[in-house]
Amino acid sequence: MKEEIASARGFFEKAERETDPELKAHALEEALAILASIAPDEISESERTLIGNLRLAHTRRLLVQLVGLQSASMDAWFEYLRLLFGDLSPEVERLIENDAALRDNYAKFTGLWGRELAEILRTQQRNAS
């Protein structure tokens, strides 16, 4: 499991450094897919904590970087919305609830291509849960 966690960390770090919005989204998706492939019953409590911390830390970094993604294409924007409202939604909700600057970045980004569309996606995500 340590190899998978290290590989996911590498993709998270690649995403953080990446300047191309679509490549950044792809690296984030790869990291999350690797973590999702790890069976919860095959990891220790400390590995579970590490995975949670990685997800939270890199979600925070993504929320900080959203302001720089204003030039993202609509396709890239949709990729980020899928991440923000899908795989990362628990971390996003936790972070924007407690940090006004992150909440502002999130609001600006989700409003970039249409606040109404973002609200529809958020509602669908909540209804699916």
mmCIF file of C-alpha atoms in Angstrom:
data_model
loop_
_atom_site.group_PDB
_atom_site.id
_atom_site.type_symbol
_atom_site.label_atom_id
_atom_site.label_comp_id
_atom_site.label_asym_id
_atom_site.label_seq_id
_atom_site.Cartn_x
_atom_site.Cartn_y
_atom_site.Cartn_z
ATOM 1 C CA MET A 1 0.000 0.000 0.000
ATOM 2 C CA LYS A 2 2.884 2.353 0.636
ATOM 3 C CA GLU A 3 3.740 2.304 -3.085
ATOM 4 C CA GLU A 4 0.192 3.270 -4.051
ATOM 5 C CA ILE A 5 0.100 6.070 -1.503
ATOM 6 C CA ALA A 6 3.507 7.332 -2.705
ATOM 7 C CA SER A 7 2.318 7.180 -6.317
ATOM 8 C CA ALA A 8 -0.856 9.121 -5.455
ATOM 9 C CA ARG A 9 1.245 11.696 -3.594
ATOM 10 C CA GLY A 10 3.403 12.063 -6.721
ATOM 11 C CA PHE A 11 0.323 12.772 -8.853
ATOM 12 C CA PHE A 12 -0.964 15.275 -6.278
ATOM 13 C CA GLU A 13 2.390 17.061 -6.345
ATOM 14 C CA LYS A 14 2.425 17.015 -10.147
ATOM 15 C CA ALA A 15 -1.048 18.568 -10.139
ATOM 16 C CA GLU A 16 0.107 21.268 -7.760
ATOM 17 C CA ARG A 17 3.008 22.245 -10.062
ATOM 18 C CA GLU A 18 1.085 21.913 -13.323
ATOM 19 C CA THR A 19 0.131 25.169 -15.041
ATOM 20 C CA ASP A 20 -2.086 23.662 -17.756
ATOM 21 C CA PRO A 21 -5.589 23.375 -16.225
ATOM 22 C CA GLU A 22 -6.472 20.186 -18.095
ATOM 23 C CA LEU A 23 -3.218 18.427 -17.165
ATOM 24 C CA LYS A 24 -3.681 19.572 -13.557
ATOM 25 C CA ALA A 25 -7.176 18.030 -13.475
ATOM 26 C CA HIS A 26 -5.869 14.803 -15.019
ATOM 27 C CA ALA A 27 -3.128 14.472 -12.384
ATOM 28 C CA LEU A 28 -5.667 15.039 -9.600
ATOM 29 C CA GLU A 29 -7.968 12.416 -11.085
ATOM 30 C CA GLU A 30 -5.068 9.929 -11.276
ATOM 31 C CA ALA A 31 -4.147 10.527 -7.636
ATOM 32 C CA LEU A 32 -7.734 10.077 -6.486
ATOM 33 C CA ALA A 33 -8.205 6.941 -8.606
ATOM 34 C CA ILE A 34 -5.127 5.369 -7.032
ATOM 35 C CA LEU A 35 -6.346 6.163 -3.522
ATOM 36 C CA ALA A 36 -9.833 4.886 -4.343
ATOM 37 C CA SER A 37 -8.367 1.580 -5.537
ATOM 38 C CA ILE A 38 -6.910 0.858 -2.097
ATOM 39 C CA ALA A 39 -9.164 -1.507 -0.158
ATOM 40 C CA PRO A 40 -9.945 0.088 3.227
ATOM 41 C CA ASP A 41 -9.563 -3.231 5.048
ATOM 42 C CA GLU A 42 -6.031 -3.690 3.681
ATOM 43 C CA ILE A 43 -4.529 -0.559 5.210
ATOM 44 C CA SER A 44 -3.510 0.402 8.700
ATOM 45 C CA GLU A 45 -5.091 3.196 10.697
ATOM 46 C CA SER A 46 -1.984 5.344 10.154
ATOM 47 C CA GLU A 47 -2.207 4.809 6.367
ATOM 48 C CA ARG A 48 -5.906 5.690 6.469
ATOM 49 C CA THR A 49 -5.020 8.900 8.331
ATOM 50 C CA LEU A 50 -2.263 9.669 5.823
ATOM 51 C CA ILE A 51 -4.669 9.224 2.902
ATOM 52 C CA GLY A 52 -7.204 11.529 4.561
ATOM 53 C CA ASN A 53 -4.523 14.138 5.211
ATOM 54 C CA LEU A 54 -3.265 13.944 1.609
ATOM 55 C CA ARG A 55 -6.772 14.402 0.246
ATOM 56 C CA LEU A 56 -7.476 17.338 2.546
ATOM 57 C CA ALA A 57 -4.125 19.080 1.977
ATOM 58 C CA HIS A 58 -4.303 18.805 -1.789
ATOM 59 C CA THR A 59 -7.956 19.848 -1.859
ATOM 60 C CA ARG A 60 -6.918 22.958 0.090
ATOM 61 C CA ARG A 61 -4.142 23.612 -2.448
ATOM 62 C CA LEU A 62 -6.598 23.187 -5.312
ATOM 63 C CA LEU A 63 -9.021 25.641 -3.715
ATOM 64 C CA VAL A 64 -6.161 28.149 -3.332
ATOM 65 C CA GLN A 65 -5.190 27.661 -6.986
ATOM 66 C CA LEU A 66 -8.720 27.945 -8.391
ATOM 67 C CA VAL A 67 -8.304 31.699 -8.816
ATOM 68 C CA GLY A 68 -5.454 31.031 -11.250
ATOM 69 C CA LEU A 69 -7.683 28.741 -13.308
ATOM 70 C CA GLN A 70 -9.916 31.567 -14.515
ATOM 71 C CA SER A 71 -8.662 30.948 -18.059
ATOM 72 C CA ALA A 72 -9.697 27.292 -18.010
ATOM 73 C CA SER A 73 -11.695 26.043 -20.954
ATOM 74 C CA MET A 74 -15.257 24.945 -20.341
ATOM 75 C CA ASP A 75 -14.129 21.302 -20.657
ATOM 76 C CA ALA A 76 -11.472 21.792 -17.965
ATOM 77 C CA TRP A 77 -13.989 23.686 -15.832
ATOM 78 C CA PHE A 78 -16.336 20.687 -15.995
ATOM 79 C CA GLU A 79 -13.470 18.395 -14.928
ATOM 80 C CA TYR A 80 -12.860 20.567 -11.867
ATOM 81 C CA LEU A 81 -16.556 20.687 -11.038
ATOM 82 C CA ARG A 82 -16.651 16.893 -11.172
ATOM 83 C CA LEU A 83 -13.729 16.798 -8.756
ATOM 84 C CA LEU A 84 -15.118 19.504 -6.467
ATOM 85 C CA PHE A 85 -18.667 18.102 -6.352
ATOM 86 C CA GLY A 86 -17.664 14.454 -6.678
ATOM 87 C CA ASP A 87 -14.528 12.820 -5.307
ATOM 88 C CA LEU A 88 -13.426 15.821 -3.277
ATOM 89 C CA SER A 89 -16.808 17.085 -2.075
ATOM 90 C CA PRO A 90 -16.372 16.026 1.598
ATOM 91 C CA GLU A 91 -13.030 17.840 1.776
ATOM 92 C CA VAL A 92 -14.336 20.852 -0.158
ATOM 93 C CA GLU A 93 -17.343 21.234 2.129
ATOM 94 C CA ARG A 94 -15.159 20.977 5.231
ATOM 95 C CA LEU A 95 -12.620 23.505 3.952
ATOM 96 C CA ILE A 96 -14.991 26.145 2.570
ATOM 97 C CA GLU A 97 -17.100 25.967 5.703
ATOM 98 C CA ASN A 98 -14.134 27.043 7.824
ATOM 99 C CA ASP A 99 -12.145 29.358 5.526
ATOM 100 C CA ALA A 100 -13.641 32.493 3.970
ATOM 101 C CA ALA A 101 -10.814 32.923 1.440
ATOM 102 C CA LEU A 102 -11.204 29.364 0.160
ATOM 103 C CA ARG A 103 -14.986 29.803 0.066
ATOM 104 C CA ASP A 104 -14.505 32.968 -2.017
ATOM 105 C CA ASN A 105 -12.141 31.211 -4.454
ATOM 106 C CA TYR A 106 -14.614 28.350 -4.754
ATOM 107 C CA ALA A 107 -17.529 30.713 -5.409
ATOM 108 C CA LYS A 108 -15.616 32.657 -8.058
ATOM 109 C CA PHE A 109 -14.553 29.492 -9.846
ATOM 110 C CA THR A 110 -17.935 27.754 -9.764
ATOM 111 C CA GLY A 111 -19.520 30.972 -11.022
ATOM 112 C CA LEU A 112 -17.065 31.256 -13.901
ATOM 113 C CA TRP A 113 -19.207 29.376 -16.430
ATOM 114 C CA GLY A 114 -22.555 29.759 -14.740
ATOM 115 C CA ARG A 115 -23.633 29.664 -11.140
ATOM 116 C CA GLU A 116 -26.909 28.007 -12.112
ATOM 117 C CA LEU A 117 -25.122 25.076 -13.724
ATOM 118 C CA ALA A 118 -22.899 24.634 -10.677
ATOM 119 C CA GLU A 119 -25.973 24.618 -8.432
ATOM 120 C CA ILE A 120 -27.658 21.950 -10.577
ATOM 121 C CA LEU A 121 -24.556 19.751 -10.330
ATOM 122 C CA ARG A 122 -24.307 20.303 -6.577
ATOM 123 C CA THR A 123 -27.973 19.389 -6.122
ATOM 124 C CA GLN A 124 -27.537 16.235 -8.225
ATOM 125 C CA GLN A 125 -24.530 15.234 -6.138
ATOM 126 C CA ARG A 126 -26.429 15.716 -2.868
ATOM 127 C CA ASN A 127 -29.422 13.765 -4.168
ATOM 128 C CA ALA A 128 -27.168 10.892 -5.265
ATOM 129 C CA SER A 129 -25.600 10.614 -1.794
#
